[in-house]
PDB file of C-alpha atoms in Angstrom:
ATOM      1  CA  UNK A   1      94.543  83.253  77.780  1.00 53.00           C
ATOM      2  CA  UNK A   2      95.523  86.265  79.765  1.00 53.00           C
ATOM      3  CA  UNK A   3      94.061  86.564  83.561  1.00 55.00           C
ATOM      4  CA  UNK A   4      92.433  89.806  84.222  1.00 70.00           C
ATOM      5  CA  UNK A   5      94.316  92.314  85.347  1.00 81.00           C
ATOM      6  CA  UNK A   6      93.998  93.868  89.319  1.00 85.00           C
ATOM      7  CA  UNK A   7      92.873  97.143  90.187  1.00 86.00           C
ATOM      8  CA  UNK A   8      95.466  99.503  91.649  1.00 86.00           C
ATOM      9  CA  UNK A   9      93.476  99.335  94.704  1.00 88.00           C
ATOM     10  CA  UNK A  10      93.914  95.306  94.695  1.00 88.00           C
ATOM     11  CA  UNK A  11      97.697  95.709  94.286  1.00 87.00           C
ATOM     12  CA  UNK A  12      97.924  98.538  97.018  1.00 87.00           C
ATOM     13  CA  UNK A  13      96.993  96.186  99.523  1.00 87.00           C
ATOM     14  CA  UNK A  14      98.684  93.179  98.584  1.00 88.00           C
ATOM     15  CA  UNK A  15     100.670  91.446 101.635  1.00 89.00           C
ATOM     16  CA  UNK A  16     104.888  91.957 101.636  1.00 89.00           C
ATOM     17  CA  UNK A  17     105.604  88.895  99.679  1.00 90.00           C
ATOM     18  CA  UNK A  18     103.300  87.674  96.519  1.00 91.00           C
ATOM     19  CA  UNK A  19     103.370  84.437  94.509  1.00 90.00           C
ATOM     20  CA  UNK A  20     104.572  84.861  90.763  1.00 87.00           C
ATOM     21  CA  UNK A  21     101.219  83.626  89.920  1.00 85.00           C
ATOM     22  CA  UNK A  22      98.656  83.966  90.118  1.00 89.00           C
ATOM     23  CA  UNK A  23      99.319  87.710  91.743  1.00 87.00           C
ATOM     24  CA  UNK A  24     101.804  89.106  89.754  1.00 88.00           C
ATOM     25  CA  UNK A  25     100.816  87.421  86.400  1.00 88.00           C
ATOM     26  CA  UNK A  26      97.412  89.148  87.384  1.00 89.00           C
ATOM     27  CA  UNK A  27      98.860  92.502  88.287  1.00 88.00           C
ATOM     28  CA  UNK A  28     100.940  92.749  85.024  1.00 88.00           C
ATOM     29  CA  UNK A  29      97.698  90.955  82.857  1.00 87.00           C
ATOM     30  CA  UNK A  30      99.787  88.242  81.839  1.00 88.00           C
ATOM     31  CA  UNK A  31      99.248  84.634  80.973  1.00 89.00           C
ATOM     32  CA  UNK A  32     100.292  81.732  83.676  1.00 88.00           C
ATOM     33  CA  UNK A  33     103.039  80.772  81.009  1.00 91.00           C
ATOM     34  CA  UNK A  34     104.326  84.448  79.971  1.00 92.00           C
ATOM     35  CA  UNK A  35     105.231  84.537  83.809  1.00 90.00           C
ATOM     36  CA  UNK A  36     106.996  81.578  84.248  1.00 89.00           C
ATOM     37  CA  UNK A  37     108.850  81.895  81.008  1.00 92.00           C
ATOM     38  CA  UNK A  38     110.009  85.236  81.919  1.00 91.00           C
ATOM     39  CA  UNK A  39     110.998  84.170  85.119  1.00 89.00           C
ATOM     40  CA  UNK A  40     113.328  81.021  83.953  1.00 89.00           C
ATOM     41  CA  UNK A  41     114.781  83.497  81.381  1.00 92.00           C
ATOM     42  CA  UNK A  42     115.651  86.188  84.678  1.00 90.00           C
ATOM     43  CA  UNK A  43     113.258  88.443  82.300  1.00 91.00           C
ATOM     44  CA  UNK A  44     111.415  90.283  84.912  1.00 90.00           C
ATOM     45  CA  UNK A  45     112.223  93.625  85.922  1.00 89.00           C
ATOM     46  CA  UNK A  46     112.158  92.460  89.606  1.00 89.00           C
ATOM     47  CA  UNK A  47     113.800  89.605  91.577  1.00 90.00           C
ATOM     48  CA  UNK A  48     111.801  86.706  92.035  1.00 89.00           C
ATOM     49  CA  UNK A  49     112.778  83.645  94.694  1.00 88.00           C
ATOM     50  CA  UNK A  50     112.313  80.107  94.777  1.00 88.00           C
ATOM     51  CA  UNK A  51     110.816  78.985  97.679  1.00 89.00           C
ATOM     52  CA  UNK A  52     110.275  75.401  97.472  1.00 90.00           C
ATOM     53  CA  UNK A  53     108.605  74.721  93.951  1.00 88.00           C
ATOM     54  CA  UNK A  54     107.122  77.927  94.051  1.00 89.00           C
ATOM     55  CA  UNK A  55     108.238  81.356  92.854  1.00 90.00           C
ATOM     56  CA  UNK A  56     107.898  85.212  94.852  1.00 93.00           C
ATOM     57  CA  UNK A  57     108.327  88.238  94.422  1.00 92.00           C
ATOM     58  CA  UNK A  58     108.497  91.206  96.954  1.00 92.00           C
ATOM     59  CA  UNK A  59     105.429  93.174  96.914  1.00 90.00           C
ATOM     60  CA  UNK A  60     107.692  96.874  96.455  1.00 90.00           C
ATOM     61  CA  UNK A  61     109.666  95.675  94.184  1.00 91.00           C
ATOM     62  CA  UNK A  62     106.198  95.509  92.180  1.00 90.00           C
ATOM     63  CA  UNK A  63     105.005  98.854  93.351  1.00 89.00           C
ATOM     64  CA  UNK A  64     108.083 100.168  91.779  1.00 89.00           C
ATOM     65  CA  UNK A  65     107.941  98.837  88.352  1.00 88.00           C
ATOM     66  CA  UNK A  66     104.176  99.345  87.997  1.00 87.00           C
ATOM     67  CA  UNK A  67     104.791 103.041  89.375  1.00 87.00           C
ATOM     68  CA  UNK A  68     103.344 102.880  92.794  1.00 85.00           C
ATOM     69  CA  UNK A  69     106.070 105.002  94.778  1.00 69.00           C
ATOM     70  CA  UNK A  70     105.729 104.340  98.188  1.00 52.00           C
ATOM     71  CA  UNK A  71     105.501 107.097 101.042  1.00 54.00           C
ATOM     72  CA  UNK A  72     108.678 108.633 102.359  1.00 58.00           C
ATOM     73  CA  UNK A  73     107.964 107.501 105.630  1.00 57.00           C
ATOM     74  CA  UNK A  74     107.428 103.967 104.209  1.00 54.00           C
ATOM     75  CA  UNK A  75     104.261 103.672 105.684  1.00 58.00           C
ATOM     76  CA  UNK A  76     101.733 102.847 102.950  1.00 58.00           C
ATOM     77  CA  UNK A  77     102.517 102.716  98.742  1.00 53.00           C
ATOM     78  CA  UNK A  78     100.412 105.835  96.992  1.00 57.00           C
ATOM     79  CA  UNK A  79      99.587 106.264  93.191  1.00 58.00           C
ATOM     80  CA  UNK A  80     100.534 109.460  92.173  1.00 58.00           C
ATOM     81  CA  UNK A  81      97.863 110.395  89.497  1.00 56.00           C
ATOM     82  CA  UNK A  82      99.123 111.667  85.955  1.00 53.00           C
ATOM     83  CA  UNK A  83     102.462 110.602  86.544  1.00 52.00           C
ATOM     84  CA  UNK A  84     103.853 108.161  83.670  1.00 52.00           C
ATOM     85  CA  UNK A  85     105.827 105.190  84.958  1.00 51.00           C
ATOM     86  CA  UNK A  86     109.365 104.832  84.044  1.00 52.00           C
ATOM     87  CA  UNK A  87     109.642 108.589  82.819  1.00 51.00           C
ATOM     88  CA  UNK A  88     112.975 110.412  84.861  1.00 52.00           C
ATOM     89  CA  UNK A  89     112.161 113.490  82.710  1.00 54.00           C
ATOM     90  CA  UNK A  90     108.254 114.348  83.680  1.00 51.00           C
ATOM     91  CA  UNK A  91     107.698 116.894  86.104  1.00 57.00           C
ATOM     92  CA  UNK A  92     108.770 116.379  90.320  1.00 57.00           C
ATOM     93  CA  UNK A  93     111.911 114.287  89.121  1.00 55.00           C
ATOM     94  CA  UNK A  94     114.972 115.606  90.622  1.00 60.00           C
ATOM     95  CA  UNK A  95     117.877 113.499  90.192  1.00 59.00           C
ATOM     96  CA  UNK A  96     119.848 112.294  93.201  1.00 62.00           C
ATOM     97  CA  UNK A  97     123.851 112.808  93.527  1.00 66.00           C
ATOM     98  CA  UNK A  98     126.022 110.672  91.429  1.00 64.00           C
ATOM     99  CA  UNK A  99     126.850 107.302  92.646  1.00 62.00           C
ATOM    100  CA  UNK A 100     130.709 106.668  93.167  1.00 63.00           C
ATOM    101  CA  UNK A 101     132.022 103.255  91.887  1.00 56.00           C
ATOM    102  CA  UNK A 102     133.209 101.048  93.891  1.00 55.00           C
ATOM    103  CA  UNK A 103     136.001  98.573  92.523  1.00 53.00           C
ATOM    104  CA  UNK A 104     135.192  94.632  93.667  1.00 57.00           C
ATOM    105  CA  UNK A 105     138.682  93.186  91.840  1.00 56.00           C
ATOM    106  CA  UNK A 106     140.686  91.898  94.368  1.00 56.00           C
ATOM    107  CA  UNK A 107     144.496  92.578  93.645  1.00 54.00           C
ATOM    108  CA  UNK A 108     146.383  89.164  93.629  1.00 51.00           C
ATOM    109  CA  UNK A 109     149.340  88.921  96.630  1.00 50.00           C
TER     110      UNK A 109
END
């Protein structure tokens, strides 16, 4: 049984930090046991802590997935309408510079 799903309004004003469930389950429409599944199998497109015996998630990491870009000024999360989720190519995307890579391997002495 899936729990029903919150509005985008419900998500917008969702404290910092949210339980895996039953806030995110809700937010994504899943069942209690999806969640949890997805979570032991590091399935979920966001990081999720363990905080005792339960499990959270940070509420932009969320907003980010689902497609709720925050404000520049980082002062409130704002649905843009029409714009698809997840899709680089759709009209306002301008990609950044490229990323250098940085090499971690330490060189033995």
């Amino acid at each position: 049984m899936t729990a029903p799903a919150l509005t985008i309004a419900e998500i917008l004003d969702l404290p910092a930090v949210v339980p895996l469930w039953p806030t995110v389950g809700k937010a994504l429409g899943q069942a209690e046991s999806t969640i949890y599944q997805l979570a032991k199998e590091g399935r979920l497109p966001f990081e999720c802590v363990r905080l005792g015996r339960r499990r959270y998630v940070r509420t932009v990491d969320l907003h980010r997935f689902l497609g709720l870009v925050p404000q520049e000024t980082g002062a409130a999360p704002t649905y843009q309408a029409g714009a698809s989720a997840g899709n680089d190519e759709g009209p306002g995307y301008q990609p950044g510079p490229p990323v250098g890579q940085v090499s971690t391997s330490t060189a033995s002495r």
